């Protein structure tokens, strides 16, 4: 977990998603990648990859898909 540009970033979030967040500046609390999906940053294992989503969340608990991988 970290704070970047005033946003919370939780989990194995790709750097490209963080850059996209900082450029878009949405009204949100932050982004997260739930779990530890195989193939996400830090979870590489050869060519094995699981599809996963980066989730945008607001201070009042609303969520939406921010990126699909």
Short mmCIF file of N, CA, C and O in Angstrom, two decimals:
data_model
loop_
_atom_site.label_atom_id
_atom_site.label_comp_id
_atom_site.label_asym_id
_atom_site.label_seq_id
_atom_site.Cartn_x
_atom_site.Cartn_y
_atom_site.Cartn_z
N UNK A 1 0.85 -1.18 0.00
CA UNK A 1 0.00 0.00 0.00
C UNK A 1 0.88 1.23 0.00
O UNK A 1 1.85 1.29 0.75
N UNK A 2 0.50 2.22 -0.83
CA UNK A 2 1.25 3.47 -0.87
C UNK A 2 0.32 4.62 -1.23
O UNK A 2 -0.81 4.39 -1.68
N UNK A 3 0.80 5.82 -1.04
CA UNK A 3 0.11 7.03 -1.49
C UNK A 3 0.92 7.61 -2.65
O UNK A 3 2.13 7.79 -2.53
N UNK A 4 0.23 7.90 -3.75
CA UNK A 4 0.88 8.48 -4.93
C UNK A 4 -0.01 9.62 -5.41
O UNK A 4 -1.17 9.38 -5.78
N UNK A 5 0.50 10.83 -5.40
CA UNK A 5 -0.28 11.96 -5.90
C UNK A 5 -1.59 12.16 -5.18
O UNK A 5 -2.56 12.62 -5.77
N UNK A 6 -1.65 11.77 -3.92
CA UNK A 6 -2.88 11.90 -3.14
C UNK A 6 -3.84 10.73 -3.27
O UNK A 6 -4.92 10.74 -2.68
N UNK A 7 -3.49 9.71 -4.03
CA UNK A 7 -4.31 8.52 -4.20
C UNK A 7 -3.70 7.33 -3.46
O UNK A 7 -2.49 7.19 -3.38
N UNK A 8 -4.56 6.46 -2.95
CA UNK A 8 -4.13 5.20 -2.37
C UNK A 8 -3.94 4.20 -3.50
O UNK A 8 -4.79 4.08 -4.38
N UNK A 9 -2.82 3.49 -3.48
CA UNK A 9 -2.56 2.41 -4.45
C UNK A 9 -2.31 1.15 -3.63
O UNK A 9 -1.39 1.10 -2.82
N UNK A 10 -3.15 0.14 -3.85
CA UNK A 10 -3.11 -1.08 -3.05
C UNK A 10 -2.92 -2.29 -3.95
O UNK A 10 -3.64 -2.47 -4.94
N UNK A 11 -1.97 -3.12 -3.60
CA UNK A 11 -1.79 -4.39 -4.30
C UNK A 11 -0.83 -4.30 -5.47
O UNK A 11 -0.06 -3.35 -5.61
N UNK A 12 -0.91 -5.29 -6.32
CA UNK A 12 0.02 -5.45 -7.44
C UNK A 12 -0.48 -4.67 -8.67
O UNK A 12 -0.82 -5.26 -9.69
N UNK A 13 -0.54 -3.35 -8.54
CA UNK A 13 -1.06 -2.47 -9.59
C UNK A 13 0.04 -2.18 -10.61
O UNK A 13 1.14 -1.76 -10.24
N UNK A 14 -0.23 -2.37 -11.90
CA UNK A 14 0.76 -2.05 -12.93
C UNK A 14 1.09 -0.55 -12.94
O UNK A 14 0.22 0.30 -12.72
N UNK A 15 2.35 -0.24 -13.21
CA UNK A 15 2.79 1.16 -13.27
C UNK A 15 1.99 1.96 -14.29
O UNK A 15 1.67 3.13 -14.06
N UNK A 16 1.62 1.34 -15.40
CA UNK A 16 0.83 2.04 -16.42
C UNK A 16 -0.52 2.50 -15.87
O UNK A 16 -1.01 3.57 -16.24
N UNK A 17 -1.10 1.72 -14.98
CA UNK A 17 -2.38 2.11 -14.38
C UNK A 17 -2.19 3.29 -13.42
O UNK A 17 -3.05 4.17 -13.34
N UNK A 18 -1.09 3.33 -12.71
CA UNK A 18 -0.80 4.45 -11.82
C UNK A 18 -0.60 5.72 -12.65
O UNK A 18 -1.14 6.78 -12.33
N UNK A 19 0.13 5.61 -13.76
CA UNK A 19 0.33 6.76 -14.64
C UNK A 19 -1.00 7.25 -15.21
O UNK A 19 -1.25 8.45 -15.28
N UNK A 20 -1.86 6.31 -15.60
CA UNK A 20 -3.18 6.65 -16.13
C UNK A 20 -4.01 7.37 -15.06
O UNK A 20 -4.68 8.36 -15.36
N UNK A 21 -3.96 6.88 -13.83
CA UNK A 21 -4.68 7.50 -12.71
C UNK A 21 -4.23 8.94 -12.50
O UNK A 21 -5.04 9.86 -12.39
N UNK A 22 -2.91 9.14 -12.47
CA UNK A 22 -2.37 10.47 -12.23
C UNK A 22 -2.68 11.44 -13.36
O UNK A 22 -2.87 12.64 -13.14
N UNK A 23 -2.76 10.93 -14.59
CA UNK A 23 -3.09 11.78 -15.74
C UNK A 23 -4.57 12.13 -15.77
O UNK A 23 -4.94 13.26 -16.07
N UNK A 24 -5.43 11.16 -15.44
CA UNK A 24 -6.88 11.36 -15.50
C UNK A 24 -7.42 12.16 -14.31
O UNK A 24 -8.42 12.85 -14.44
N UNK A 25 -6.77 12.03 -13.16
CA UNK A 25 -7.18 12.72 -11.93
C UNK A 25 -8.68 12.55 -11.62
O UNK A 25 -9.40 13.54 -11.40
N UNK A 26 -9.16 11.32 -11.56
CA UNK A 26 -10.59 11.12 -11.25
C UNK A 26 -10.89 11.46 -9.79
O UNK A 26 -9.99 11.47 -8.95
N UNK A 27 -12.15 11.74 -9.51
CA UNK A 27 -12.58 11.97 -8.12
C UNK A 27 -12.70 10.60 -7.48
O UNK A 27 -13.75 9.96 -7.55
N UNK A 28 -11.62 10.12 -6.90
CA UNK A 28 -11.57 8.79 -6.32
C UNK A 28 -10.59 8.79 -5.16
O UNK A 28 -9.77 9.70 -5.02
N UNK A 29 -10.68 7.76 -4.35
CA UNK A 29 -9.74 7.58 -3.23
C UNK A 29 -8.49 6.86 -3.71
O UNK A 29 -7.40 7.12 -3.23
N UNK A 30 -8.66 5.94 -4.70
CA UNK A 30 -7.49 5.22 -5.19
C UNK A 30 -7.83 4.06 -6.08
O UNK A 30 -8.96 3.92 -6.54
N UNK A 31 -6.83 3.22 -6.32
CA UNK A 31 -6.98 2.02 -7.15
C UNK A 31 -6.37 0.83 -6.43
O UNK A 31 -5.48 0.99 -5.59
N UNK A 32 -6.86 -0.35 -6.80
CA UNK A 32 -6.37 -1.57 -6.17
C UNK A 32 -6.49 -2.74 -7.14
O UNK A 32 -7.36 -2.76 -8.01
N UNK A 33 -5.60 -3.71 -6.96
CA UNK A 33 -5.72 -5.00 -7.63
C UNK A 33 -5.97 -6.01 -6.52
O UNK A 33 -5.08 -6.30 -5.72
N UNK A 34 -7.21 -6.52 -6.42
CA UNK A 34 -7.52 -7.50 -5.37
C UNK A 34 -6.76 -8.81 -5.59
O UNK A 34 -6.54 -9.24 -6.72
N UNK A 35 -6.38 -9.42 -4.50
CA UNK A 35 -5.69 -10.70 -4.55
C UNK A 35 -4.26 -10.55 -5.05
O UNK A 35 -3.68 -9.47 -5.02
N UNK A 36 -3.73 -11.63 -5.50
CA UNK A 36 -2.36 -11.65 -6.02
C UNK A 36 -2.38 -12.41 -7.33
O UNK A 36 -1.84 -13.52 -7.44
N UNK A 37 -3.02 -11.84 -8.38
CA UNK A 37 -3.17 -12.59 -9.62
C UNK A 37 -1.84 -12.89 -10.31
O UNK A 37 -0.97 -12.03 -10.39
N UNK A 38 -1.70 -14.10 -10.79
CA UNK A 38 -0.50 -14.52 -11.50
C UNK A 38 -0.34 -13.66 -12.75
O UNK A 38 -1.27 -13.48 -13.51
N UNK A 39 0.83 -13.08 -12.92
CA UNK A 39 1.12 -12.23 -14.07
C UNK A 39 1.06 -10.75 -13.75
O UNK A 39 1.51 -9.93 -14.54
N UNK A 40 0.52 -10.39 -12.59
CA UNK A 40 0.53 -8.98 -12.19
C UNK A 40 1.94 -8.62 -11.72
O UNK A 40 2.76 -9.51 -11.47
N UNK A 41 2.27 -7.34 -11.63
CA UNK A 41 3.62 -6.96 -11.21
C UNK A 41 4.03 -7.62 -9.88
O UNK A 41 3.28 -7.56 -8.91
N UNK A 42 5.15 -8.27 -9.90
CA UNK A 42 5.63 -8.97 -8.71
C UNK A 42 5.13 -10.40 -8.61
O UNK A 42 5.57 -11.16 -7.76
N UNK A 43 4.21 -10.77 -9.47
CA UNK A 43 3.63 -12.11 -9.44
C UNK A 43 3.87 -12.84 -10.77
O UNK A 43 3.11 -13.71 -11.15
N UNK A 44 4.93 -12.46 -11.48
CA UNK A 44 5.26 -13.10 -12.74
C UNK A 44 5.72 -14.54 -12.50
O UNK A 44 6.38 -14.83 -11.52
N UNK A 45 5.31 -15.42 -13.40
CA UNK A 45 5.71 -16.83 -13.31
C UNK A 45 5.75 -17.39 -14.73
O UNK A 45 4.78 -17.98 -15.20
N UNK A 46 6.87 -17.13 -15.41
CA UNK A 46 6.98 -17.57 -16.80
C UNK A 46 5.91 -16.94 -17.66
O UNK A 46 5.64 -15.75 -17.54
N UNK A 47 5.27 -17.73 -18.49
CA UNK A 47 4.21 -17.24 -19.37
C UNK A 47 2.83 -17.38 -18.75
O UNK A 47 1.83 -17.05 -19.38
N UNK A 48 2.76 -17.90 -17.52
CA UNK A 48 1.47 -18.11 -16.87
C UNK A 48 0.89 -16.78 -16.43
O UNK A 48 1.51 -16.02 -15.69
N UNK A 49 -0.32 -16.46 -16.92
CA UNK A 49 -0.99 -15.22 -16.56
C UNK A 49 -2.46 -15.50 -16.29
O UNK A 49 -3.08 -16.30 -16.99
N UNK A 50 -3.00 -14.82 -15.30
CA UNK A 50 -4.43 -14.86 -15.04
C UNK A 50 -5.01 -13.49 -15.41
O UNK A 50 -4.37 -12.47 -15.17
N UNK A 51 -6.20 -13.47 -15.99
CA UNK A 51 -6.82 -12.17 -16.22
C UNK A 51 -7.15 -11.52 -14.88
O UNK A 51 -7.50 -12.21 -13.91
N UNK A 52 -6.99 -10.20 -14.81
CA UNK A 52 -7.33 -9.49 -13.58
C UNK A 52 -7.74 -8.06 -13.91
O UNK A 52 -7.56 -7.60 -15.04
N UNK A 53 -8.32 -7.40 -12.93
CA UNK A 53 -8.79 -6.04 -13.09
C UNK A 53 -8.16 -5.13 -12.05
O UNK A 53 -7.92 -5.56 -10.92
N UNK A 54 -7.93 -3.89 -12.43
CA UNK A 54 -7.57 -2.84 -11.49
C UNK A 54 -8.87 -2.11 -11.18
O UNK A 54 -9.60 -1.71 -12.10
N UNK A 55 -9.17 -1.97 -9.90
CA UNK A 55 -10.43 -1.39 -9.45
C UNK A 55 -10.20 0.02 -8.92
O UNK A 55 -9.30 0.26 -8.10
N UNK A 56 -11.03 0.96 -9.36
CA UNK A 56 -11.04 2.33 -8.85
C UNK A 56 -12.06 2.37 -7.72
O UNK A 56 -13.16 1.82 -7.87
N UNK A 57 -11.72 3.00 -6.60
CA UNK A 57 -12.68 3.09 -5.50
C UNK A 57 -12.76 4.51 -4.97
O UNK A 57 -11.82 5.28 -5.04
N UNK A 58 -13.96 4.86 -4.49
CA UNK A 58 -14.22 6.20 -3.97
C UNK A 58 -14.26 6.17 -2.44
O UNK A 58 -14.33 5.09 -1.83
N UNK A 59 -14.26 7.34 -1.84
CA UNK A 59 -14.29 7.45 -0.38
C UNK A 59 -15.58 6.88 0.21
O UNK A 59 -15.59 6.41 1.34
N UNK A 60 -16.67 6.90 -0.58
CA UNK A 60 -17.94 6.38 -0.06
C UNK A 60 -18.17 4.90 -0.40
O UNK A 60 -19.25 4.37 -0.21
N UNK A 61 -17.13 4.23 -0.90
CA UNK A 61 -17.20 2.78 -1.11
C UNK A 61 -17.63 2.32 -2.50
O UNK A 61 -17.71 1.13 -2.74
N UNK A 62 -17.91 3.24 -3.40
CA UNK A 62 -18.26 2.82 -4.76
C UNK A 62 -17.02 2.32 -5.48
O UNK A 62 -15.92 2.80 -5.24
N UNK A 63 -17.21 1.37 -6.37
CA UNK A 63 -16.10 0.81 -7.16
C UNK A 63 -16.49 0.71 -8.61
O UNK A 63 -17.67 0.66 -8.96
N UNK A 64 -15.46 0.71 -9.46
CA UNK A 64 -15.66 0.45 -10.89
C UNK A 64 -14.34 -0.07 -11.45
O UNK A 64 -13.28 0.16 -10.88
N UNK A 65 -14.44 -0.78 -12.57
CA UNK A 65 -13.24 -1.31 -13.21
C UNK A 65 -12.49 -0.13 -13.83
O UNK A 65 -13.06 0.65 -14.58
N UNK A 66 -11.23 -0.02 -13.50
CA UNK A 66 -10.37 1.03 -14.03
C UNK A 66 -9.57 0.52 -15.23
O UNK A 66 -9.35 1.24 -16.18
N UNK A 67 -9.13 -0.74 -15.16
CA UNK A 67 -8.36 -1.34 -16.26
C UNK A 67 -8.52 -2.86 -16.20
O UNK A 67 -8.72 -3.42 -15.12
N UNK A 68 -8.41 -3.48 -17.35
CA UNK A 68 -8.47 -4.96 -17.45
C UNK A 68 -7.14 -5.44 -18.01
O UNK A 68 -6.61 -4.86 -18.95
N UNK A 69 -6.65 -6.51 -17.42
CA UNK A 69 -5.37 -7.06 -17.85
C UNK A 69 -5.51 -8.56 -18.10
O UNK A 69 -6.33 -9.20 -17.54
#
